[in-house]
Amino acid sequence: GLREGFDAQRARAYARSPFGGGRAPGGAGGAGGPGGPGPDFDLGDLFGDLFSGGGGGGGGRRRGPQRGRDVAVRVEVGFTEALRGTEVTLQLPGGGPATPCGACSGSGKIGGPHGNPCGACGGRGSTGGGSFTVRIPKGADDGSRLRVSGRGESGPGGAGDLIIETRVKPHPYFSRTGLDLLLRLPISLEEAYCGATVAVPTPSGEVSLKVPPCSQPATRLRLRERGVARGNQCGDMLVELDVRLPDRADAAAQEAIKQTTAAYSGPLRENLRL
């Protein structure tokens, strides 16, 4: 009874009527007694107000023309394109501008709302399609959604929207969590042991990263505010050192590596326990 548009007096009248199973005050029958006139209300109006959520004056009793259905599509973009933003061209079914179907007047049905699907438009309510270009904003992530108003299916109440979901291709070195980027940076044994300054690509340009001497594999270094930029926010970039052994057999390198055993501070597996 607290819902906007609910008419308490008409509801009580319905409860006292034969339809509601009640009894009128002072009588055995419905409102007005046996054989008397029925209650002064309309069942369609009552239930229309109850379920349509309309306001006073009966303004919400009838629903207006239905808007066309939304259309969902997926687009695949490269990892770098998603970071920096890109434009994609979409081709909607039909090959021409979307227009309301003349056979069903944009309803998608023949013979009313409960009729059969329209054969001319396949039940979509519109014919044609068309290609257009849309801008994917920078910082888009895998599964991000972009809504383009008025690019869905046509209907008597106007066209629906187009929902674009992005699928971002994986990168061989980079991955992301939210606005933070993770780079697995390959470095040599010399760079890891002796220390080095290496060039690192970031979304905002190349920067120099200092690798400390005696760095261990999987050590992580942080470059603040060099991650994904979206709006007024910018994440960090985490650089994980991926120390690579030489991938080519070489007798001199083998002898040199053997000499490194003396540089360990103790047995590597001394504290290995289960």
PDB file of N, CA and C in Angstrom, residues 195-260:
ATOM      1  N   GLY A 195      75.071  -5.946 -11.445  1.00  0.00           N
ATOM      2  CA  GLY A 195      74.229  -4.758 -11.483  1.00  0.00           C
ATOM      3  C   GLY A 195      74.290  -4.105 -12.850  1.00  0.00           C
ATOM      4  N   ALA A 196      73.259  -3.385 -13.215  1.00  0.00           N
ATOM      5  CA  ALA A 196      73.233  -2.762 -14.536  1.00  0.00           C
ATOM      6  C   ALA A 196      72.119  -1.730 -14.586  1.00  0.00           C
ATOM      7  N   THR A 197      72.158  -0.912 -15.621  1.00  0.00           N
ATOM      8  CA  THR A 197      71.065   0.011 -15.930  1.00  0.00           C
ATOM      9  C   THR A 197      70.497  -0.401 -17.280  1.00  0.00           C
ATOM     10  N   VAL A 198      69.205  -0.754 -17.303  1.00  0.00           N
ATOM     11  CA  VAL A 198      68.590  -1.275 -18.518  1.00  0.00           C
ATOM     12  C   VAL A 198      67.399  -0.397 -18.898  1.00  0.00           C
ATOM     13  N   ALA A 199      67.106  -0.359 -20.199  1.00  0.00           N
ATOM     14  CA  ALA A 199      65.970   0.403 -20.711  1.00  0.00           C
ATOM     15  C   ALA A 199      64.696  -0.439 -20.587  1.00  0.00           C
ATOM     16  N   VAL A 200      63.635   0.179 -20.106  1.00  0.00           N
ATOM     17  CA  VAL A 200      62.360  -0.514 -19.896  1.00  0.00           C
ATOM     18  C   VAL A 200      61.244   0.263 -20.596  1.00  0.00           C
ATOM     19  N   PRO A 201      60.455  -0.389 -21.455  1.00  0.00           N
ATOM     20  CA  PRO A 201      59.323   0.309 -22.083  1.00  0.00           C
ATOM     21  C   PRO A 201      58.143   0.422 -21.115  1.00  0.00           C
ATOM     22  N   THR A 202      57.487   1.571 -21.106  1.00  0.00           N
ATOM     23  CA  THR A 202      56.286   1.793 -20.300  1.00  0.00           C
ATOM     24  C   THR A 202      55.228   2.444 -21.187  1.00  0.00           C
ATOM     25  N   PRO A 203      53.955   2.468 -20.769  1.00  0.00           N
ATOM     26  CA  PRO A 203      52.924   3.116 -21.586  1.00  0.00           C
ATOM     27  C   PRO A 203      53.202   4.591 -21.859  1.00  0.00           C
ATOM     28  N   SER A 204      53.963   5.254 -20.990  1.00  0.00           N
ATOM     29  CA  SER A 204      54.239   6.680 -21.164  1.00  0.00           C
ATOM     30  C   SER A 204      55.631   6.946 -21.734  1.00  0.00           C
ATOM     31  N   GLY A 205      56.316   5.898 -22.196  1.00  0.00           N
ATOM     32  CA  GLY A 205      57.636   6.076 -22.779  1.00  0.00           C
ATOM     33  C   GLY A 205      58.691   5.230 -22.090  1.00  0.00           C
ATOM     34  N   GLU A 206      59.850   5.178 -22.706  1.00  0.00           N
ATOM     35  CA  GLU A 206      60.947   4.349 -22.189  1.00  0.00           C
ATOM     36  C   GLU A 206      61.619   5.024 -21.001  1.00  0.00           C
ATOM     37  N   VAL A 207      61.947   4.227 -19.970  1.00  0.00           N
ATOM     38  CA  VAL A 207      62.643   4.739 -18.791  1.00  0.00           C
ATOM     39  C   VAL A 207      63.843   3.842 -18.503  1.00  0.00           C
ATOM     40  N   SER A 208      64.781   4.353 -17.702  1.00  0.00           N
ATOM     41  CA  SER A 208      65.962   3.593 -17.295  1.00  0.00           C
ATOM     42  C   SER A 208      65.717   2.977 -15.919  1.00  0.00           C
ATOM     43  N   LEU A 209      66.012   1.700 -15.805  1.00  0.00           N
ATOM     44  CA  LEU A 209      65.826   0.974 -14.548  1.00  0.00           C
ATOM     45  C   LEU A 209      67.192   0.489 -14.055  1.00  0.00           C
ATOM     46  N   LYS A 210      67.479   0.772 -12.782  1.00  0.00           N
ATOM     47  CA  LYS A 210      68.737   0.333 -12.192  1.00  0.00           C
ATOM     48  C   LYS A 210      68.546  -1.012 -11.508  1.00  0.00           C
ATOM     49  N   VAL A 211      69.284  -2.019 -11.965  1.00  0.00           N
ATOM     50  CA  VAL A 211      69.253  -3.357 -11.374  1.00  0.00           C
ATOM     51  C   VAL A 211      70.364  -3.432 -10.322  1.00  0.00           C
ATOM     52  N   PRO A 212      70.014  -3.669  -9.052  1.00  0.00           N
ATOM     53  CA  PRO A 212      71.043  -3.717  -8.002  1.00  0.00           C
ATOM     54  C   PRO A 212      71.970  -4.917  -8.188  1.00  0.00           C
ATOM     55  N   PRO A 213      73.236  -4.821  -7.758  1.00  0.00           N
ATOM     56  CA  PRO A 213      74.140  -5.980  -7.825  1.00  0.00           C
ATOM     57  C   PRO A 213      73.609  -7.142  -6.981  1.00  0.00           C
ATOM     58  N   CYS A 214      73.955  -8.343  -7.385  1.00  0.00           N
ATOM     59  CA  CYS A 214      73.561  -9.578  -6.706  1.00  0.00           C
ATOM     60  C   CYS A 214      72.039  -9.726  -6.627  1.00  0.00           C
ATOM     61  N   SER A 215      71.332  -9.267  -7.653  1.00  0.00           N
ATOM     62  CA  SER A 215      69.870  -9.431  -7.694  1.00  0.00           C
ATOM     63  C   SER A 215      69.528 -10.893  -7.960  1.00  0.00           C
ATOM     64  N   GLN A 216      68.542 -11.381  -7.227  1.00  0.00           N
ATOM     65  CA  GLN A 216      68.098 -12.756  -7.383  1.00  0.00           C
ATOM     66  C   GLN A 216      66.955 -12.852  -8.408  1.00  0.00           C
ATOM     67  N   PRO A 217      66.775 -14.026  -9.026  1.00  0.00           N
ATOM     68  CA  PRO A 217      65.631 -14.198  -9.924  1.00  0.00           C
ATOM     69  C   PRO A 217      64.313 -13.921  -9.195  1.00  0.00           C
ATOM     70  N   ALA A 218      63.358 -13.349  -9.918  1.00  0.00           N
ATOM     71  CA  ALA A 218      62.022 -13.009  -9.420  1.00  0.00           C
ATOM     72  C   ALA A 218      62.025 -11.814  -8.467  1.00  0.00           C
ATOM     73  N   THR A 219      63.167 -11.144  -8.289  1.00  0.00           N
ATOM     74  CA  THR A 219      63.167  -9.890  -7.535  1.00  0.00           C
ATOM     75  C   THR A 219      62.271  -8.884  -8.249  1.00  0.00           C
ATOM     76  N   ARG A 220      61.458  -8.149  -7.474  1.00  0.00           N
ATOM     77  CA  ARG A 220      60.542  -7.174  -8.063  1.00  0.00           C
ATOM     78  C   ARG A 220      60.962  -5.751  -7.710  1.00  0.00           C
ATOM     79  N   LEU A 221      61.030  -4.926  -8.740  1.00  0.00           N
ATOM     80  CA  LEU A 221      61.333  -3.507  -8.594  1.00  0.00           C
ATOM     81  C   LEU A 221      60.109  -2.708  -9.040  1.00  0.00           C
ATOM     82  N   ARG A 222      59.858  -1.592  -8.378  1.00  0.00           N
ATOM     83  CA  ARG A 222      58.640  -0.818  -8.639  1.00  0.00           C
ATOM     84  C   ARG A 222      58.969   0.513  -9.323  1.00  0.00           C
ATOM     85  N   LEU A 223      58.233   0.765 -10.416  1.00  0.00           N
ATOM     86  CA  LEU A 223      58.279   2.066 -11.078  1.00  0.00           C
ATOM     87  C   LEU A 223      56.937   2.747 -10.815  1.00  0.00           C
ATOM     88  N   ARG A 224      56.918   3.739  -9.965  1.00  0.00           N
ATOM     89  CA  ARG A 224      55.663   4.363  -9.546  1.00  0.00           C
ATOM     90  C   ARG A 224      55.054   5.199 -10.677  1.00  0.00           C
ATOM     91  N   GLU A 225      53.727   5.051 -10.780  1.00  0.00           N
ATOM     92  CA  GLU A 225      52.920   5.790 -11.754  1.00  0.00           C
ATOM     93  C   GLU A 225      53.409   5.591 -13.180  1.00  0.00           C
ATOM     94  N   ARG A 226      53.880   4.377 -13.467  1.00  0.00           N
ATOM     95  CA  ARG A 226      54.254   4.011 -14.837  1.00  0.00           C
ATOM     96  C   ARG A 226      53.382   2.872 -15.349  1.00  0.00           C
ATOM     97  N   GLY A 227      52.232   2.673 -14.708  1.00  0.00           N
ATOM     98  CA  GLY A 227      51.332   1.611 -15.119  1.00  0.00           C
ATOM     99  C   GLY A 227      50.237   2.116 -16.042  1.00  0.00           C
ATOM    100  N   VAL A 228      49.031   1.603 -15.861  1.00  0.00           N
ATOM    101  CA  VAL A 228      47.896   1.935 -16.723  1.00  0.00           C
ATOM    102  C   VAL A 228      47.298   3.258 -16.278  1.00  0.00           C
ATOM    103  N   ALA A 229      47.116   4.169 -17.231  1.00  0.00           N
ATOM    104  CA  ALA A 229      46.468   5.454 -16.959  1.00  0.00           C
ATOM    105  C   ALA A 229      45.016   5.370 -17.408  1.00  0.00           C
ATOM    106  N   ARG A 230      44.105   5.726 -16.495  1.00  0.00           N
ATOM    107  CA  ARG A 230      42.682   5.753 -16.839  1.00  0.00           C
ATOM    108  C   ARG A 230      42.039   6.902 -16.070  1.00  0.00           C
ATOM    109  N   GLY A 231      41.532   7.880 -16.794  1.00  0.00           N
ATOM    110  CA  GLY A 231      40.992   9.060 -16.150  1.00  0.00           C
ATOM    111  C   GLY A 231      42.099   9.818 -15.437  1.00  0.00           C
ATOM    112  N   ASN A 232      41.876  10.133 -14.180  1.00  0.00           N
ATOM    113  CA  ASN A 232      42.869  10.844 -13.378  1.00  0.00           C
ATOM    114  C   ASN A 232      43.753   9.905 -12.564  1.00  0.00           C
ATOM    115  N   GLN A 233      43.632   8.611 -12.798  1.00  0.00           N
ATOM    116  CA  GLN A 233      44.392   7.630 -12.033  1.00  0.00           C
ATOM    117  C   GLN A 233      45.479   6.994 -12.893  1.00  0.00           C
ATOM    118  N   CYS A 234      46.533   6.558 -12.226  1.00  0.00           N
ATOM    119  CA  CYS A 234      47.613   5.855 -12.918  1.00  0.00           C
ATOM    120  C   CYS A 234      48.221   4.842 -11.959  1.00  0.00           C
ATOM    121  N   GLY A 235      48.329   3.609 -12.401  1.00  0.00           N
ATOM    122  CA  GLY A 235      48.899   2.559 -11.569  1.00  0.00           C
ATOM    123  C   GLY A 235      50.422   2.549 -11.639  1.00  0.00           C
ATOM    124  N   ASP A 236      51.002   1.543 -11.008  1.00  0.00           N
ATOM    125  CA  ASP A 236      52.459   1.375 -10.991  1.00  0.00           C
ATOM    126  C   ASP A 236      52.864   0.250 -11.938  1.00  0.00           C
ATOM    127  N   MET A 237      54.127   0.207 -12.241  1.00  0.00           N
ATOM    128  CA  MET A 237      54.679  -0.923 -12.989  1.00  0.00           C
ATOM    129  C   MET A 237      55.627  -1.695 -12.078  1.00  0.00           C
ATOM    130  N   LEU A 238      55.384  -2.992 -11.971  1.00  0.00           N
ATOM    131  CA  LEU A 238      56.263  -3.883 -11.231  1.00  0.00           C
ATOM    132  C   LEU A 238      57.131  -4.630 -12.224  1.00  0.00           C
ATOM    133  N   VAL A 239      58.440  -4.563 -12.006  1.00  0.00           N
ATOM    134  CA  VAL A 239      59.386  -5.228 -12.899  1.00  0.00           C
ATOM    135  C   VAL A 239      59.963  -6.433 -12.160  1.00  0.00           C
ATOM    136  N   GLU A 240      59.665  -7.618 -12.663  1.00  0.00           N
ATOM    137  CA  GLU A 240      60.167  -8.859 -12.076  1.00  0.00           C
ATOM    138  C   GLU A 240      61.361  -9.338 -12.887  1.00  0.00           C
ATOM    139  N   LEU A 241      62.501  -9.495 -12.214  1.00  0.00           N
ATOM    140  CA  LEU A 241      63.732  -9.873 -12.904  1.00  0.00           C
ATOM    141  C   LEU A 241      63.689 -11.351 -13.293  1.00  0.00           C
ATOM    142  N   ASP A 242      63.865 -11.584 -14.573  1.00  0.00           N
ATOM    143  CA  ASP A 242      63.884 -12.947 -15.117  1.00  0.00           C
ATOM    144  C   ASP A 242      65.316 -13.251 -15.557  1.00  0.00           C
ATOM    145  N   VAL A 243      66.101 -13.795 -14.619  1.00  0.00           N
ATOM    146  CA  VAL A 243      67.517 -14.040 -14.881  1.00  0.00           C
ATOM    147  C   VAL A 243      67.643 -15.243 -15.817  1.00  0.00           C
ATOM    148  N   ARG A 244      68.294 -15.025 -16.951  1.00  0.00           N
ATOM    149  CA  ARG A 244      68.416 -16.067 -17.968  1.00  0.00           C
ATOM    150  C   ARG A 244      69.841 -16.626 -17.994  1.00  0.00           C
ATOM    151  N   LEU A 245      69.935 -17.950 -17.999  1.00  0.00           N
ATOM    152  CA  LEU A 245      71.224 -18.610 -18.204  1.00  0.00           C
ATOM    153  C   LEU A 245      71.587 -18.546 -19.676  1.00  0.00           C
ATOM    154  N   PRO A 246      72.871 -18.645 -20.015  1.00  0.00           N
ATOM    155  CA  PRO A 246      73.244 -18.710 -21.432  1.00  0.00           C
ATOM    156  C   PRO A 246      72.557 -19.899 -22.107  1.00  0.00           C
ATOM    157  N   ASP A 247      72.040 -19.691 -23.307  1.00  0.00           N
ATOM    158  CA  ASP A 247      71.289 -20.749 -24.006  1.00  0.00           C
ATOM    159  C   ASP A 247      72.124 -21.434 -25.087  1.00  0.00           C
ATOM    160  N   ARG A 248      73.436 -21.209 -25.077  1.00  0.00           N
ATOM    161  CA  ARG A 248      74.319 -21.838 -26.053  1.00  0.00           C
ATOM    162  C   ARG A 248      75.501 -22.455 -25.320  1.00  0.00           C
ATOM    163  N   ALA A 249      75.814 -23.694 -25.647  1.00  0.00           N
ATOM    164  CA  ALA A 249      76.922 -24.393 -24.983  1.00  0.00           C
ATOM    165  C   ALA A 249      78.247 -23.725 -25.337  1.00  0.00           C
ATOM    166  N   ASP A 250      79.049 -23.480 -24.300  1.00  0.00           N
ATOM    167  CA  ASP A 250      80.347 -22.839 -24.524  1.00  0.00           C
ATOM    168  C   ASP A 250      81.287 -23.302 -23.418  1.00  0.00           C
ATOM    169  N   ALA A 251      82.428 -23.850 -23.805  1.00  0.00           N
ATOM    170  CA  ALA A 251      83.357 -24.427 -22.835  1.00  0.00           C
ATOM    171  C   ALA A 251      83.914 -23.364 -21.887  1.00  0.00           C
ATOM    172  N   ALA A 252      84.241 -22.199 -22.404  1.00  0.00           N
ATOM    173  CA  ALA A 252      84.803 -21.142 -21.563  1.00  0.00           C
ATOM    174  C   ALA A 252      83.758 -20.645 -20.562  1.00  0.00           C
ATOM    175  N   ALA A 253      82.518 -20.512 -21.013  1.00  0.00           N
ATOM    176  CA  ALA A 253      81.446 -20.072 -20.107  1.00  0.00           C
ATOM    177  C   ALA A 253      81.217 -21.112 -19.026  1.00  0.00           C
ATOM    178  N   GLN A 254      81.288 -22.393 -19.398  1.00  0.00           N
ATOM    179  CA  GLN A 254      81.099 -23.460 -18.420  1.00  0.00           C
ATOM    180  C   GLN A 254      82.158 -23.401 -17.331  1.00  0.00           C
ATOM    181  N   GLU A 255      83.403 -23.187 -17.695  1.00  0.00           N
ATOM    182  CA  GLU A 255      84.482 -23.094 -16.710  1.00  0.00           C
ATOM    183  C   GLU A 255      84.313 -21.864 -15.834  1.00  0.00           C
ATOM    184  N   ALA A 256      83.884 -20.742 -16.445  1.00  0.00           N
ATOM    185  CA  ALA A 256      83.700 -19.516 -15.668  1.00  0.00           C
ATOM    186  C   ALA A 256      82.577 -19.672 -14.654  1.00  0.00           C
ATOM    187  N   ILE A 257      81.506 -20.342 -15.047  1.00  0.00           N
ATOM    188  CA  ILE A 257      80.383 -20.533 -14.131  1.00  0.00           C
ATOM    189  C   ILE A 257      80.782 -21.442 -12.977  1.00  0.00           C
ATOM    190  N   LYS A 258      81.629 -22.419 -13.240  1.00  0.00           N
ATOM    191  CA  LYS A 258      82.095 -23.302 -12.169  1.00  0.00           C
ATOM    192  C   LYS A 258      82.850 -22.507 -11.103  1.00  0.00           C
ATOM    193  N   GLN A 259      83.520 -21.465 -11.525  1.00  0.00           N
ATOM    194  CA  GLN A 259      84.293 -20.661 -10.578  1.00  0.00           C
ATOM    195  C   GLN A 259      83.382 -19.846  -9.644  1.00  0.00           C
ATOM    196  N   THR A 260      82.114 -19.690 -10.036  1.00  0.00           N
ATOM    197  CA  THR A 260      81.208 -18.867  -9.212  1.00  0.00           C
ATOM    198  C   THR A 260      80.759 -19.597  -7.947  1.00  0.00           C
TER     199      THR A 260
END
